[in-house]
GROMACS .gro file of C-alpha atoms in nm:
model
  478
    1MET     CA    1   8.996  11.252   8.688
    2LYS     CA    2   8.760  11.057   8.750
    3SER     CA    3   8.738  10.660   8.752
    4ILE     CA    4   8.572  10.437   8.475
    5TRP     CA    5   8.337  10.335   8.761
    6THR     CA    6   8.217  10.651   8.860
    7GLU     CA    7   8.225  10.786   8.518
    8SER     CA    8   7.993  10.453   8.381
    9TRP     CA    9   7.727  10.440   8.692
   10GLU     CA   10   7.554  10.696   8.908
   11ILE     CA   11   7.367  10.551   9.209
   12GLY     CA   12   7.009  10.758   9.318
   13ARG     CA   13   7.028  11.048   9.508
   14ARG     CA   14   6.929  11.023   9.872
   15ASP     CA   15   6.782  11.303  10.121
   16SER     CA   16   7.011  11.434  10.367
   17LEU     CA   17   6.919  11.417  10.723
   18LYS     CA   18   6.619  11.667  10.897
   19GLY     CA   19   6.569  11.691  11.224
   20GLU     CA   20   6.643  11.412  11.513
   21LEU     CA   21   6.588  11.033  11.498
   22LYS     CA   22   6.675  10.753  11.715
   23THR     CA   23   6.828  10.410  11.574
   24GLN     CA   24   6.966  10.095  11.724
   25VAL     CA   25   7.282  10.148  11.473
   26ALA     CA   26   7.426  10.406  11.311
   27VAL     CA   27   7.714  10.415  11.066
   28ILE     CA   28   7.880  10.662  10.927
   29GLY     CA   29   8.035  10.643  10.592
   30ALA     CA   30   7.863  10.492  10.303
   31GLY     CA   31   8.146  10.356  10.083
   32MET     CA   32   8.170   9.966  10.067
   33ALA     CA   33   8.244   9.891  10.412
   34GLY     CA   34   7.987  10.104  10.549
   35ILE     CA   35   7.694   9.997  10.368
   36LEU     CA   36   7.787   9.618  10.355
   37ILE     CA   37   7.807   9.616  10.732
   38ALA     CA   38   7.432   9.812  10.709
   39HIS     CA   39   7.313   9.561  10.514
   40ARG     CA   40   7.437   9.265  10.711
   41LEU     CA   41   7.286   9.451  11.028
   42GLN     CA   42   6.957   9.502  10.893
   43ASN     CA   43   6.929   9.131  10.713
   44GLN     CA   44   6.959   9.034  11.074
   45GLY     CA   45   6.661   9.259  11.206
   46VAL     CA   46   6.877   9.562  11.330
   47LYS     CA   47   6.740   9.906  11.317
   48VAL     CA   48   7.011  10.095  11.106
   49VAL     CA   49   7.126  10.452  10.941
   50VAL     CA   50   7.380  10.523  10.732
   51LEU     CA   51   7.533  10.883  10.739
   52GLU     CA   52   7.730  10.996  10.483
   53GLU     CA   53   7.899  11.345  10.399
   54ASN     CA   54   7.873  11.297  10.058
   55ARG     CA   55   7.728  11.053   9.792
   56ILE     CA   56   7.679  10.654   9.815
   57GLY     CA   57   8.051  10.536   9.721
   58SER     CA   58   8.190  10.921   9.648
   59GLY     CA   59   8.488  10.798   9.823
   60GLN     CA   60   8.770  10.524   9.828
   61THR     CA   61   8.500  10.289   9.710
   62GLY     CA   62   8.480  10.486   9.335
   63ASN     CA   63   8.845  10.495   9.346
   64THR     CA   64   8.937  10.120   9.400
   65THR     CA   65   9.059   9.862   9.143
   66ALA     CA   66   8.801   9.625   9.232
   67LYS     CA   67   8.985   9.351   9.279
   68ILE     CA   68   8.788   9.053   9.546
   69THR     CA   69   9.023   8.855   9.694
   70SER     CA   70   9.245   8.700   9.972
   71GLN     CA   71   9.577   8.784   9.779
   72HIS     CA   72   9.748   9.052   9.974
   73GLY     CA   73  10.084   9.126   9.841
   74ALA     CA   74  10.364   8.896   9.969
   75ILE     CA   75  10.171   8.911  10.294
   76TYR     CA   76  10.116   8.531  10.442
   77SER     CA   77  10.506   8.461  10.482
   78HIS     CA   78  10.539   8.794  10.697
   79LEU     CA   79  10.242   8.709  10.897
   80LEU     CA   80  10.334   8.366  10.966
   81SER     CA   81  10.647   8.527  11.126
   82GLN     CA   82  10.511   8.828  11.314
   83LEU     CA   83  10.151   8.636  11.412
   84GLY     CA   84  10.179   8.293  11.465
   85GLU     CA   85  10.054   8.017  11.268
   86ARG     CA   86   9.685   8.027  11.415
   87ARG     CA   87   9.673   8.386  11.379
   88ALA     CA   88   9.784   8.436  11.039
   89ARG     CA   89   9.535   8.133  10.930
   90LEU     CA   90   9.256   8.339  11.093
   91TYR     CA   91   9.328   8.631  10.891
   92ALA     CA   92   9.356   8.406  10.558
   93GLU     CA   93   9.048   8.239  10.653
   94ALA     CA   94   8.842   8.566  10.673
   95ASN     CA   95   8.963   8.701  10.370
   96GLN     CA   96   8.882   8.421  10.158
   97GLN     CA   97   8.522   8.328  10.321
   98ALA     CA   98   8.483   8.728  10.220
   99VAL     CA   99   8.588   8.627   9.875
  100GLU     CA  100   8.321   8.351   9.898
  101GLU     CA  101   8.044   8.619  10.084
  102TYR     CA  102   8.077   8.844   9.773
  103ARG     CA  103   8.011   8.541   9.523
  104LYS     CA  104   7.710   8.389   9.741
  105MET     CA  105   7.587   8.793   9.748
  106ILE     CA  106   7.580   8.860   9.386
  107ALA     CA  107   7.417   8.488   9.288
  108GLU     CA  108   7.159   8.483   9.565
  109ASN     CA  109   7.039   8.829   9.460
  110LYS     CA  110   7.117   8.804   9.087
  111ILE     CA  111   7.325   9.152   9.114
  112ASP     CA  112   7.389   9.259   8.793
  113CYS     CA  113   7.744   9.444   8.852
  114ASP     CA  114   8.009   9.272   8.625
  115TYR     CA  115   8.141   8.996   8.861
  116GLN     CA  116   8.348   8.788   8.726
  117GLU     CA  117   8.540   8.461   8.898
  118THR     CA  118   8.894   8.545   8.802
  119CYS     CA  119   9.269   8.404   8.964
  120ALA     CA  120   9.493   8.678   9.141
  121TYR     CA  121   9.850   8.640   9.084
  122LEU     CA  122  10.185   8.765   9.247
  123TYR     CA  123  10.450   8.790   9.018
  124GLY     CA  124  10.840   8.937   9.030
  125LYS     CA  125  11.162   8.836   8.969
  126ASP     CA  126  11.276   8.656   9.309
  127GLN     CA  127  11.163   8.322   9.276
  128ASN     CA  128  11.259   8.205   9.599
  129LEU     CA  129  11.027   8.497   9.770
  130LEU     CA  130  10.717   8.372   9.547
  131ARG     CA  131  10.773   8.009   9.641
  132GLU     CA  132  10.803   8.134   9.980
  133GLU     CA  133  10.498   8.320   9.970
  134ALA     CA  134  10.336   8.041   9.770
  135GLU     CA  135  10.407   7.776  10.057
  136ALA     CA  136  10.296   7.993  10.346
  137ALA     CA  137   9.981   8.059  10.165
  138ARG     CA  138   9.851   7.711  10.109
  139ARG     CA  139  10.012   7.611  10.485
  140LEU     CA  140   9.711   7.875  10.571
  141GLY     CA  141   9.473   7.692  10.378
  142LEU     CA  142   9.458   7.938  10.071
  143PRO     CA  143   9.430   7.827   9.725
  144ALA     CA  144   9.734   7.933   9.620
  145PHE     CA  145  10.013   7.777   9.378
  146PHE     CA  146  10.330   7.894   9.215
  147GLU     CA  147  10.418   7.859   8.883
  148LYS     CA  148  10.554   8.016   8.532
  149LEU     CA  149  10.368   8.317   8.372
  150GLU     CA  150  10.402   8.493   8.048
  151LEU     CA  151  10.387   8.847   8.108
  152PRO     CA  152  10.509   9.091   7.837
  153PHE     CA  153  10.806   9.145   8.081
  154PRO     CA  154  11.053   8.956   8.268
  155THR     CA  155  10.936   8.743   8.564
  156THR     CA  156  11.038   8.376   8.724
  157GLY     CA  157  10.700   8.325   8.768
  158GLY     CA  158  10.385   8.398   9.041
  159VAL     CA  159  10.180   8.317   9.299
  160LYS     CA  160   9.844   8.203   9.141
  161PHE     CA  161   9.513   8.216   9.378
  162THR     CA  162   9.226   8.057   9.233
  163GLY     CA  163   8.894   8.176   9.240
  164GLN     CA  164   8.875   8.502   9.296
  165GLY     CA  165   8.663   8.779   9.175
  166GLN     CA  166   8.659   9.112   8.997
  167PHE     CA  167   8.312   9.317   8.953
  168HIS     CA  168   8.218   9.702   8.933
  169PRO     CA  169   8.161   9.807   9.260
  170LEU     CA  170   7.973  10.103   9.226
  171LYS     CA  171   7.666   9.882   9.068
  172PHE     CA  172   7.748   9.624   9.364
  173LEU     CA  173   7.703   9.918   9.595
  174ASP     CA  174   7.380  10.054   9.411
  175ALA     CA  175   7.199   9.731   9.419
  176VAL     CA  176   7.268   9.658   9.827
  177SER     CA  177   7.198  10.004   9.899
  178ARG     CA  178   6.870  10.048   9.761
  179ASN     CA  179   6.703   9.890  10.074
  180LEU     CA  180   6.878  10.041  10.340
  181THR     CA  181   6.831  10.387  10.498
  182VAL     CA  182   7.094  10.635  10.364
  183TYR     CA  183   7.117  10.979  10.436
  184GLU     CA  184   7.392  11.184  10.234
  185GLN     CA  185   7.500  11.498  10.250
  186THR     CA  186   7.495  11.477  10.624
  187LYS     CA  187   7.847  11.582  10.813
  188VAL     CA  188   7.875  11.427  11.110
  189LYS     CA  189   8.052  11.686  11.309
  190GLU     CA  190   8.076  11.534  11.638
  191VAL     CA  191   8.024  11.188  11.820
  192LYS     CA  192   7.918  11.249  12.208
  193ASP     CA  193   7.877  10.848  12.349
  194HIS     CA  194   7.515  10.796  12.180
  195LEU     CA  195   7.448  11.138  12.033
  196ILE     CA  196   7.563  11.189  11.693
  197LEU     CA  197   7.578  11.559  11.579
  198THR     CA  198   7.553  11.648  11.173
  199ASP     CA  199   7.514  11.967  10.962
  200SER     CA  200   7.151  11.916  10.952
  201GLY     CA  201   7.013  11.704  11.189
  202ILE     CA  202   7.082  11.466  11.561
  203VAL     CA  203   7.099  11.141  11.557
  204ARG     CA  204   7.057  10.911  11.892
  205ALA     CA  205   7.229  10.564  11.838
  206GLU     CA  206   7.265  10.268  12.100
  207LYS     CA  207   7.575  10.183  11.848
  208VAL     CA  208   7.808  10.403  11.646
  209VAL     CA  209   7.998  10.255  11.378
  210PHE     CA  210   8.291  10.443  11.217
  211ALA     CA  211   8.364  10.344  10.866
  212CYS     CA  212   8.448  10.651  10.721
  213HIS     CA  213   8.804  10.554  10.594
  214PHE     CA  214   9.013  10.702  10.865
  215PRO     CA  215   8.870  10.787  11.183
  216PHE     CA  216   8.806  11.175  11.248
  217ARG     CA  217   8.810  11.093  11.652
  218ASN     CA  218   9.153  11.102  11.774
  219ILE     CA  219   9.104  11.014  12.119
  220PRO     CA  220   9.036  10.747  12.248
  221GLY     CA  221   9.163  10.472  11.941
  222PHE     CA  222   9.459  10.695  11.858
  223PHE     CA  223   9.449  10.571  11.489
  224PHE     CA  224   9.605  10.869  11.369
  225ALA     CA  225   9.941  10.725  11.559
  226LYS     CA  226   9.885  10.360  11.410
  227MET     CA  227   9.886  10.425  11.067
  228HIS     CA  228   9.955  10.668  10.787
  229GLN     CA  229   9.818  10.685  10.452
  230GLU     CA  230   9.980  10.603  10.081
  231ARG     CA  231   9.841  10.725   9.705
  232SER     CA  232   9.851  10.517   9.374
  233CYS     CA  233   9.768  10.607   9.059
  234VAL     CA  234   9.558  10.394   8.792
  235LEU     CA  235   9.528  10.403   8.428
  236ALA     CA  236   9.241  10.274   8.193
  237LEU     CA  237   9.402  10.130   7.861
  238LYS     CA  238   9.230  10.073   7.564
  239GLY     CA  239   9.404   9.827   7.335
  240ALA     CA  240   9.666   9.680   7.546
  241SER     CA  241   9.706   9.294   7.529
  242PHE     CA  242   9.722   9.106   7.878
  243PRO     CA  243   9.641   8.782   7.999
  244ASP     CA  244   9.329   8.776   8.169
  245GLY     CA  245   9.304   8.743   8.572
  246MET     CA  246   9.461   9.044   8.862
  247TYR     CA  247   9.847   9.063   8.897
  248ILE     CA  248  10.064   9.249   9.119
  249GLY     CA  249  10.417   9.258   9.147
  250VAL     CA  250  10.632   9.182   9.446
  251ASP     CA  251  10.911   9.433   9.283
  252GLN     CA  252  10.991   9.789   9.321
  253PRO     CA  253  10.823   9.962   9.154
  254ALA     CA  254  10.537   9.741   9.190
  255TYR     CA  255  10.257   9.751   8.893
  256SER     CA  256   9.897   9.618   8.941
  257PHE     CA  257   9.717   9.458   8.613
  258ARG     CA  258   9.341   9.358   8.587
  259LYS     CA  259   9.097   9.360   8.260
  260TYR     CA  260   8.735   9.488   8.270
  261ARG     CA  261   8.571   9.480   7.955
  262ASP     CA  262   8.812   9.610   7.703
  263LEU     CA  263   9.039   9.809   7.951
  264LEU     CA  264   9.341   9.724   8.106
  265LEU     CA  265   9.353   9.853   8.451
  266PHE     CA  266   9.699   9.921   8.519
  267GLY     CA  267   9.808  10.071   8.836
  268GLY     CA  268  10.160  10.196   9.029
  269GLU     CA  269  10.388  10.492   9.143
  270GLY     CA  270  10.248  10.483   9.491
  271TYR     CA  271  10.365  10.724   9.695
  272ARG     CA  272  10.285  10.825  10.072
  273THR     CA  273  10.067  11.101  10.096
  274GLY     CA  274  10.226  11.433  10.149
  275GLU     CA  275  10.538  11.355   9.943
  276ASN     CA  276  10.484  11.444   9.588
  277GLU     CA  277  10.548  11.814   9.591
  278SER     CA  278  10.731  11.808   9.229
  279GLY     CA  279  10.475  11.516   9.081
  280GLY     CA  280  10.557  11.329   8.809
  281THR     CA  281  10.384  11.018   8.919
  282PHE     CA  282  10.099  10.984   8.663
  283GLY     CA  283  10.428  11.066   8.414
  284ARG     CA  284  10.604  10.802   8.502
  285LEU     CA  285  10.315  10.584   8.476
  286ARG     CA  286  10.244  10.669   8.145
  287GLN     CA  287  10.602  10.604   8.036
  288LYS     CA  288  10.609  10.252   8.157
  289ALA     CA  289  10.231  10.246   7.976
  290ARG     CA  290  10.399  10.312   7.642
  291ASP     CA  291  10.667  10.054   7.718
  292LEU     CA  292  10.478   9.783   7.791
  293PHE     CA  293  10.208   9.901   7.551
  294PRO     CA  294  10.291  10.140   7.283
  295ASN     CA  295   9.935  10.097   7.066
  296ALA     CA  296   9.713  10.142   7.354
  297ALA     CA  297   9.542  10.470   7.416
  298GLU     CA  298   9.447  10.636   7.788
  299VAL     CA  299   9.072  10.660   7.806
  300ALA     CA  300   9.097  10.734   8.188
  301HIS     CA  301   9.294  10.818   8.471
  302TRP     CA  302   9.256  10.856   8.849
  303SER     CA  303   9.399  10.768   9.186
  304ALA     CA  304   9.316  10.606   9.559
  305GLN     CA  305   9.427  10.647   9.864
  306ASP     CA  306   9.477  10.400  10.118
  307CYS     CA  307   9.512  10.366  10.496
  308MET     CA  308   9.812  10.152  10.601
  309PRO     CA  309   9.859   9.994  10.960
  310LEU     CA  310  10.168   9.938  11.141
  311ASP     CA  311  10.121   9.554  11.131
  312SER     CA  312   9.979   9.484  10.812
  313VAL     CA  313   9.666   9.394  10.985
  314PRO     CA  314   9.304   9.659  10.965
  315TYR     CA  315   9.115   9.779  11.256
  316ILE     CA  316   8.793   9.633  11.275
  317GLY     CA  317   8.639   9.605  11.595
  318LEU     CA  318   8.575   9.803  11.899
  319PHE     CA  319   8.693  10.181  11.874
  320SER     CA  320   8.836  10.148  12.197
  321PRO     CA  321   8.785   9.989  12.512
  322THR     CA  322   8.644  10.312  12.699
  323LYS     CA  323   8.394  10.319  12.469
  324PRO     CA  324   8.216   9.996  12.434
  325ASP     CA  325   7.958  10.100  12.195
  326TRP     CA  326   8.188  10.291  11.954
  327TYR     CA  327   8.308  10.017  11.662
  328VAL     CA  328   8.550  10.098  11.401
  329ALA     CA  329   8.682   9.904  11.023
  330THR     CA  330   8.973  10.094  10.877
  331GLY     CA  331   9.323  10.062  10.783
  332PHE     CA  332   9.252   9.834  10.477
  333GLN     CA  333   9.542   9.951  10.282
  334LYS     CA  334   9.531   9.828   9.934
  335TRP     CA  335   9.266   9.546   9.986
  336GLY     CA  336   8.901   9.740  10.056
  337MET     CA  337   8.689   9.507   9.905
  338SER     CA  338   8.761   9.218  10.098
  339SER     CA  339   8.832   9.417  10.440
  340SER     CA  340   8.500   9.565  10.362
  341MET     CA  341   8.330   9.201  10.346
  342VAL     CA  342   8.543   9.107  10.674
  343SER     CA  343   8.432   9.417  10.854
  344ALA     CA  344   8.058   9.335  10.789
  345MET     CA  345   8.135   8.979  10.909
  346ILE     CA  346   8.298   9.106  11.244
  347LEU     CA  347   8.091   9.399  11.337
  348SER     CA  348   7.747   9.251  11.247
  349ASP     CA  349   7.900   8.990  11.529
  350LEU     CA  350   8.027   9.204  11.780
  351ILE     CA  351   7.737   9.467  11.791
  352GLN     CA  352   7.506   9.200  11.845
  353GLY     CA  353   7.695   9.061  12.148
  354LYS     CA  354   7.779   8.741  11.913
  355GLU     CA  355   8.124   8.586  11.913
  356ASN     CA  356   8.346   8.598  11.633
  357PRO     CA  357   8.649   8.362  11.551
  358TYR     CA  358   8.809   8.638  11.312
  359SER     CA  359   8.773   8.975  11.579
  360GLU     CA  360   9.109   8.911  11.785
  361VAL     CA  361   9.352   8.902  11.485
  362PHE     CA  362   9.159   9.203  11.373
  363SER     CA  363   9.087   9.357  11.705
  364PRO     CA  364   9.226   9.773  11.706
  365SER     CA  365   9.347   9.685  12.076
  366ARG     CA  366   9.557   9.451  11.997
  367SER     CA  367   9.949   9.464  12.118
  368MET     CA  368  10.152   9.675  11.886
  369PHE     CA  369  10.453   9.610  12.110
  370LYS     CA  370  10.663   9.493  11.795
  371GLU     CA  371  10.541   9.791  11.617
  372LEU     CA  372  10.697  10.030  11.867
  373PRO     CA  373  10.984  10.140  11.641
  374LYS     CA  374  10.731  10.224  11.376
  375LEU     CA  375  10.502  10.394  11.639
  376THR     CA  376  10.844  10.621  11.761
  377GLN     CA  377  10.877  10.655  11.397
  378GLU     CA  378  10.539  10.834  11.302
  379GLY     CA  379  10.509  11.036  11.616
  380GLY     CA  380  10.879  11.162  11.491
  381ARG     CA  381  10.762  11.257  11.149
  382ALA     CA  382  10.488  11.478  11.293
  383VAL     CA  383  10.689  11.630  11.579
  384LYS     CA  384  10.965  11.713  11.236
  385SER     CA  385  10.634  11.826  11.018
  386ILE     CA  386  10.497  12.069  11.300
  387SER     CA  387  10.860  12.203  11.374
  388LYS     CA  388  10.885  12.259  11.003
  389ARG     CA  389  10.570  12.438  10.996
  390ILE     CA  390  10.681  12.668  11.274
  391PHE     CA  391  11.034  12.740  11.235
  392LEU     CA  392  11.145  12.686  10.883
  393TRP     CA  393  11.052  12.959  10.644
  394PRO     CA  394  11.026  12.969  10.282
  395GLU     CA  395  11.287  13.104  10.027
  396LEU     CA  396  11.001  13.136   9.756
  397LEU     CA  397  10.819  13.438   9.735
  398SER     CA  398  10.443  13.403   9.591
  399GLU     CA  399  10.482  13.629   9.289
  400GLU     CA  400  10.773  13.387   9.177
  401LEU     CA  401  10.551  13.116   9.171
  402GLU     CA  402  10.507  13.024   8.793
  403LYS     CA  403  10.133  12.946   8.632
  404GLY     CA  404  10.009  12.585   8.705
  405HIS     CA  405  10.249  12.559   9.027
  406GLY     CA  406  10.218  12.570   9.365
  407GLY     CA  407  10.426  12.563   9.690
  408VAL     CA  408  10.490  12.710  10.031
  409VAL     CA  409  10.583  13.061   9.969
  410LEU     CA  410  10.610  13.428  10.155
  411PHE     CA  411  10.289  13.650  10.082
  412LYS     CA  412  10.326  13.964  10.223
  413GLY     CA  413  10.553  13.852  10.540
  414GLU     CA  414  10.329  13.564  10.616
  415LYS     CA  415  10.405  13.209  10.538
  416VAL     CA  416  10.132  13.052  10.317
  417GLY     CA  417  10.021  12.739  10.075
  418ALA     CA  418   9.988  12.935   9.710
  419TYR     CA  419   9.889  12.812   9.376
  420ARG     CA  420   9.901  13.037   9.058
  421ASP     CA  421   9.652  12.903   8.833
  422GLN     CA  422   9.633  12.889   8.464
  423GLU     CA  423   9.513  13.267   8.436
  424GLY     CA  424   9.789  13.420   8.673
  425LYS     CA  425   9.537  13.411   8.964
  426LEU     CA  426   9.677  13.348   9.330
  427HIS     CA  427   9.485  13.095   9.515
  428ILE     CA  428   9.670  13.140   9.901
  429VAL     CA  429   9.551  12.875  10.214
  430GLU     CA  430   9.676  12.842  10.519
  431ILE     CA  431   9.947  12.584  10.532
  432ARG     CA  432   9.827  12.459  10.874
  433CYS     CA  433   9.657  12.129  10.881
  434PRO     CA  434   9.352  12.161  11.085
  435HIS     CA  435   9.367  11.819  11.209
  436LEU     CA  436   9.695  11.795  11.450
  437GLY     CA  437   9.896  12.091  11.296
  438CYS     CA  438  10.177  11.942  11.059
  439GLN     CA  439  10.237  12.142  10.781
  440LEU     CA  440  10.062  12.082  10.471
  441GLU     CA  441  10.299  12.022  10.126
  442TRP     CA  442  10.200  12.067   9.794
  443ASN     CA  443  10.091  11.764   9.571
  444GLN     CA  444  10.172  11.901   9.203
  445ASP     CA  445  10.010  11.629   9.010
  446GLU     CA  446   9.648  11.676   9.199
  447LEU     CA  447   9.678  12.031   9.206
  448SER     CA  448   9.612  11.948   9.615
  449TRP     CA  449   9.757  12.034   9.940
  450ASP     CA  450   9.822  11.692  10.127
  451CYS     CA  451   9.924  11.607  10.497
  452PRO     CA  452  10.218  11.436  10.554
  453CYS     CA  453  10.156  11.290  10.869
  454HIS     CA  454   9.815  11.162  10.845
  455GLY     CA  455   9.675  11.211  10.496
  456SER     CA  456   9.428  11.490  10.512
  457ARG     CA  457   9.404  11.636  10.183
  458PHE     CA  458   9.230  11.966  10.037
  459ASP     CA  459   9.187  12.069   9.722
  460TYR     CA  460   9.377  12.432   9.623
  461HIS     CA  461   9.117  12.618   9.716
  462GLY     CA  462   9.111  12.478  10.076
  463LYS     CA  463   8.829  12.268  10.051
  464ARG     CA  464   8.862  11.930  10.228
  465ILE     CA  465   8.929  11.618  10.057
  466ASP     CA  466   8.992  11.356  10.236
  467TYR     CA  467   9.013  11.230  10.623
  468PRO     CA  468   9.084  11.262  10.920
  469ALA     CA  469   9.045  11.659  10.916
  470GLN     CA  470   8.696  11.782  10.956
  471GLU     CA  471   8.762  12.125  10.848
  472ASP     CA  472   8.869  12.348  10.564
  473LEU     CA  473   9.157  12.558  10.522
  474SER     CA  474   9.163  12.899  10.673
  475HIS     CA  475   9.221  13.157  10.383
  476GLU     CA  476   9.006  13.465  10.458
  477LEU     CA  477   9.321  13.609  10.640
  478PHE     CA  478   9.482  13.626  10.333
   0.00000   0.00000   0.00000
């Protein structure tokens, strides 16, 4: 289940860290955000190294739909009401500047990454909502207009953003990372102020940037309480006719579309991580694809995971007031490309002691008073999941599991997670998430164990796939 990006491009391997080194800035994570932050700092004369647990671009960047846009769904009317015009305008300006920064970088450095300037569209059936969003975006200075659309399904029109872009993210990342010092296969196990302990060496850094999708440090920062994670599916279709541009719907279920060469990337069927026990998400997306494009053929499919902040604004800035030399970039929602560039713009300034006009609106320490009900709800969800793990016992016995299926079962009197493969072999793991103890839930579509609280994921062997958990699942007891 690989994306067309990872199937079509491989970035050259880098050595892992050996021994000990000193640097001005250490960036944890070599995805789009980490690489852009490091690139911008290095260009400004700062000594920087990047530490990556796996490979450059092997995380969420390799699973993006790679839209470079300030069009972030029906967000601007919401931001006007929640943040006020001044701060909403800062959000809009930052993301539109990010679009321009990509265009400038690609042109000036002659980066061959299949970049195309195109328009981004928000479509749907509620014309009042769409007109309101177009007006809000234009009021905030964005190149947005309401217009009628001709799509292969009914709409009342759409919000058109001009001057946006799309590209091959790994080709771009490869070019940008070539002159950077990146250590792959180097897992950061712990950060103690300026000391970074990895599984193969030590880094002493004046400043530390957490750009690893979801910060694995719980305290300070408390990012686990301020966001959750969601997953969505993508199909790459050949022979599907669709207008040029990038499209995302406002109706539910919401579907997205963009072209890449002779393929149409068709996305949707999102769900909160940890809430897909029975599966069927890819099946529903495929059925919708058959309805819309009966003559198309699927050539690839994959899924992505996104961090969803409480107030729809990423957390970019100082990790915590108690850690003046730690920085973070997380909570990008489904807009990782523009948010990665915004992170580079803001953090490169803050790290060098410069003011940045956008840092206020993205500050991780901003007030969350308006989001108190959501904070309470997230906390209650965690308590419920932990209580479920401790007090609720499964009715299903391990021997009742069918081939190709998994679930929480009783095995030799113990409550465990089990998956029976197509050969009939049982794979058993502990169902306690090593992050904060929530009960993991089975994901039938991806044959994984997912945390419904904070989004950590593990394959059926127990190997960790996604943060914030740092450890694999225990299966030695079984």
